[in-house]
Amino acid sequence: MFTLTRPDGYLLSTDPDRLDLDRVHHWLSTDAYWALGRDRDTVGRAFAGSIGFGVYRPGDGRQVAVARVVTDRATFAWLCDVYVDRSERGRGLGTWLAGAARDHLAEMGVRRIVLATEDAHGVYAKIGFAPVEPDRWMKWTAPVTQLTGKEQGAGSPLTVEA
């Protein structure tokens, strides 16, 4: 577990038991363009398989920011789901959070961290992130389908209707 405290008292922690996943789900599913409508179960599973970073307000200890890192803890990481509560923005928490995650990963030996952003390039540029070379990177995105919920036999794959 990793913890860090800013001089003004904000605390960062990777303690998974401290994360308020109901609050995180609310932030992501209602106010984060990349996760609008994400269900609570998906948020829980995503954080269970990742390193979650929570930022907690001085005084009352309420969670005010979050980030998630998907990593092999050796060579590669993806920084995602970075969110700062609207009432706490403007205090440099996002930059501090992303920088702390970067430094923690670097201490593990991770030498490549990627992220995707639509509107916060300046936040990440302040701590050394730069655009990727587009001709090098490729992606695959699963087509959106709807699970039918029809009963299946044991061991049968789920029925998917396009």
Short mmCIF file of N, CA and C in Angstrom, two decimals, residues 82-141:
data_model
loop_
_atom_site.label_atom_id
_atom_site.label_comp_id
_atom_site.label_asym_id
_atom_site.label_seq_id
_atom_site.Cartn_x
_atom_site.Cartn_y
_atom_site.Cartn_z
N VAL A 82 -9.27 8.98 -14.19
CA VAL A 82 -8.81 10.08 -13.33
C VAL A 82 -9.95 11.08 -13.22
N TYR A 83 -10.38 11.32 -11.99
CA TYR A 83 -11.50 12.22 -11.77
C TYR A 83 -11.30 12.98 -10.46
N VAL A 84 -11.53 14.30 -10.51
CA VAL A 84 -11.50 15.15 -9.32
C VAL A 84 -12.89 15.73 -9.15
N ASP A 85 -13.44 15.61 -7.94
CA ASP A 85 -14.76 16.16 -7.63
C ASP A 85 -14.80 17.62 -8.05
N ARG A 86 -15.91 18.01 -8.67
CA ARG A 86 -16.03 19.38 -9.18
C ARG A 86 -15.78 20.44 -8.10
N SER A 87 -16.19 20.16 -6.87
CA SER A 87 -16.02 21.15 -5.78
C SER A 87 -14.57 21.29 -5.33
N GLU A 88 -13.69 20.37 -5.76
CA GLU A 88 -12.29 20.40 -5.34
C GLU A 88 -11.34 20.79 -6.47
N ARG A 89 -11.88 21.05 -7.64
CA ARG A 89 -11.02 21.39 -8.79
C ARG A 89 -10.38 22.76 -8.60
N GLY A 90 -9.27 22.95 -9.28
CA GLY A 90 -8.55 24.22 -9.18
C GLY A 90 -7.49 24.24 -8.08
N ARG A 91 -7.30 23.13 -7.42
CA ARG A 91 -6.31 23.04 -6.34
C ARG A 91 -5.08 22.23 -6.75
N GLY A 92 -5.01 21.82 -8.01
CA GLY A 92 -3.88 21.04 -8.48
C GLY A 92 -3.93 19.57 -8.10
N LEU A 93 -5.11 19.10 -7.65
CA LEU A 93 -5.21 17.70 -7.22
C LEU A 93 -5.04 16.71 -8.36
N GLY A 94 -5.56 17.03 -9.54
CA GLY A 94 -5.43 16.12 -10.68
C GLY A 94 -3.98 15.92 -11.09
N THR A 95 -3.24 17.02 -11.17
CA THR A 95 -1.83 16.93 -11.52
C THR A 95 -1.05 16.19 -10.43
N TRP A 96 -1.35 16.49 -9.17
CA TRP A 96 -0.68 15.81 -8.06
C TRP A 96 -0.97 14.31 -8.07
N LEU A 97 -2.23 13.96 -8.28
CA LEU A 97 -2.65 12.57 -8.32
C LEU A 97 -1.95 11.82 -9.45
N ALA A 98 -1.98 12.37 -10.65
CA ALA A 98 -1.35 11.71 -11.79
C ALA A 98 0.17 11.60 -11.60
N GLY A 99 0.78 12.64 -11.05
CA GLY A 99 2.22 12.61 -10.80
C GLY A 99 2.60 11.58 -9.74
N ALA A 100 1.79 11.48 -8.70
CA ALA A 100 2.05 10.48 -7.66
C ALA A 100 1.90 9.07 -8.22
N ALA A 101 0.89 8.85 -9.06
CA ALA A 101 0.71 7.53 -9.69
C ALA A 101 1.92 7.22 -10.58
N ARG A 102 2.35 8.20 -11.38
CA ARG A 102 3.53 8.02 -12.24
C ARG A 102 4.75 7.65 -11.42
N ASP A 103 4.98 8.38 -10.33
CA ASP A 103 6.17 8.12 -9.51
C ASP A 103 6.09 6.76 -8.82
N HIS A 104 4.91 6.39 -8.34
CA HIS A 104 4.74 5.09 -7.69
C HIS A 104 5.02 3.95 -8.68
N LEU A 105 4.52 4.10 -9.89
CA LEU A 105 4.77 3.08 -10.93
C LEU A 105 6.24 3.02 -11.31
N ALA A 106 6.88 4.18 -11.40
CA ALA A 106 8.31 4.21 -11.73
C ALA A 106 9.13 3.49 -10.67
N GLU A 107 8.72 3.62 -9.41
CA GLU A 107 9.42 2.90 -8.33
C GLU A 107 9.29 1.39 -8.48
N MET A 108 8.21 0.93 -9.13
CA MET A 108 8.02 -0.50 -9.39
C MET A 108 8.86 -0.97 -10.57
N GLY A 109 9.39 -0.03 -11.34
CA GLY A 109 10.16 -0.36 -12.53
C GLY A 109 9.40 -0.14 -13.82
N VAL A 110 8.15 0.30 -13.74
CA VAL A 110 7.34 0.56 -14.94
C VAL A 110 7.96 1.73 -15.70
N ARG A 111 8.20 1.53 -16.97
CA ARG A 111 8.85 2.56 -17.78
C ARG A 111 7.96 3.10 -18.90
N ARG A 112 6.76 2.56 -19.06
CA ARG A 112 5.86 3.09 -20.08
C ARG A 112 4.47 3.18 -19.47
N ILE A 113 3.94 4.40 -19.43
CA ILE A 113 2.59 4.66 -18.93
C ILE A 113 1.85 5.41 -20.03
N VAL A 114 0.69 4.92 -20.38
CA VAL A 114 -0.13 5.59 -21.38
C VAL A 114 -1.43 6.07 -20.74
N LEU A 115 -2.06 7.00 -21.38
CA LEU A 115 -3.38 7.47 -20.97
C LEU A 115 -4.06 8.05 -22.19
N ALA A 116 -5.35 8.25 -22.07
CA ALA A 116 -6.12 8.89 -23.14
C ALA A 116 -6.92 10.02 -22.51
N THR A 117 -6.96 11.15 -23.17
CA THR A 117 -7.74 12.28 -22.68
C THR A 117 -8.30 13.07 -23.86
N GLU A 118 -9.47 13.59 -23.66
CA GLU A 118 -10.10 14.43 -24.68
C GLU A 118 -9.81 15.91 -24.41
N ASP A 119 -9.62 16.26 -23.12
CA ASP A 119 -9.59 17.68 -22.79
C ASP A 119 -8.59 18.09 -21.70
N ALA A 120 -7.75 17.18 -21.23
CA ALA A 120 -6.85 17.52 -20.13
C ALA A 120 -5.38 17.34 -20.49
N HIS A 121 -5.04 17.58 -21.73
CA HIS A 121 -3.66 17.40 -22.16
C HIS A 121 -2.69 18.25 -21.34
N GLY A 122 -3.08 19.46 -21.01
CA GLY A 122 -2.22 20.36 -20.24
C GLY A 122 -1.93 19.85 -18.84
N VAL A 123 -2.90 19.20 -18.23
CA VAL A 123 -2.70 18.63 -16.89
C VAL A 123 -1.59 17.61 -16.93
N TYR A 124 -1.63 16.73 -17.91
CA TYR A 124 -0.65 15.65 -17.99
C TYR A 124 0.69 16.11 -18.56
N ALA A 125 0.68 17.10 -19.44
CA ALA A 125 1.93 17.63 -19.99
C ALA A 125 2.80 18.22 -18.88
N LYS A 126 2.17 18.80 -17.86
CA LYS A 126 2.92 19.39 -16.73
C LYS A 126 3.79 18.37 -16.03
N ILE A 127 3.44 17.09 -16.12
CA ILE A 127 4.21 16.07 -15.41
C ILE A 127 4.92 15.11 -16.37
N GLY A 128 5.11 15.56 -17.62
CA GLY A 128 5.95 14.82 -18.54
C GLY A 128 5.27 13.94 -19.58
N PHE A 129 3.95 13.89 -19.60
CA PHE A 129 3.27 13.10 -20.63
C PHE A 129 3.30 13.86 -21.95
N ALA A 130 3.45 13.12 -23.04
CA ALA A 130 3.51 13.72 -24.38
C ALA A 130 2.65 12.90 -25.32
N PRO A 131 2.20 13.51 -26.42
CA PRO A 131 1.40 12.74 -27.39
C PRO A 131 2.16 11.52 -27.90
N VAL A 132 1.41 10.46 -28.20
CA VAL A 132 2.03 9.25 -28.75
C VAL A 132 2.19 9.40 -30.25
N GLU A 133 2.99 8.53 -30.80
CA GLU A 133 3.19 8.50 -32.24
C GLU A 133 2.03 7.73 -32.85
N PRO A 134 1.15 8.38 -33.59
CA PRO A 134 -0.06 7.70 -34.06
C PRO A 134 0.19 6.53 -35.01
N ASP A 135 1.27 6.55 -35.73
CA ASP A 135 1.55 5.45 -36.67
C ASP A 135 2.05 4.19 -35.97
N ARG A 136 2.36 4.28 -34.69
CA ARG A 136 2.85 3.12 -33.93
C ARG A 136 1.74 2.38 -33.21
N TRP A 137 0.73 3.10 -32.77
CA TRP A 137 -0.29 2.53 -31.91
C TRP A 137 -1.48 2.05 -32.70
N MET A 138 -2.06 0.95 -32.26
CA MET A 138 -3.28 0.42 -32.86
C MET A 138 -4.25 0.11 -31.73
N LYS A 139 -5.51 -0.05 -32.06
CA LYS A 139 -6.49 -0.41 -31.04
C LYS A 139 -7.54 -1.33 -31.63
N TRP A 140 -8.20 -2.05 -30.75
CA TRP A 140 -9.35 -2.85 -31.10
C TRP A 140 -10.44 -2.48 -30.14
N THR A 141 -11.63 -2.22 -30.64
CA THR A 141 -12.77 -1.89 -29.80
C THR A 141 -13.87 -2.88 -30.11
#
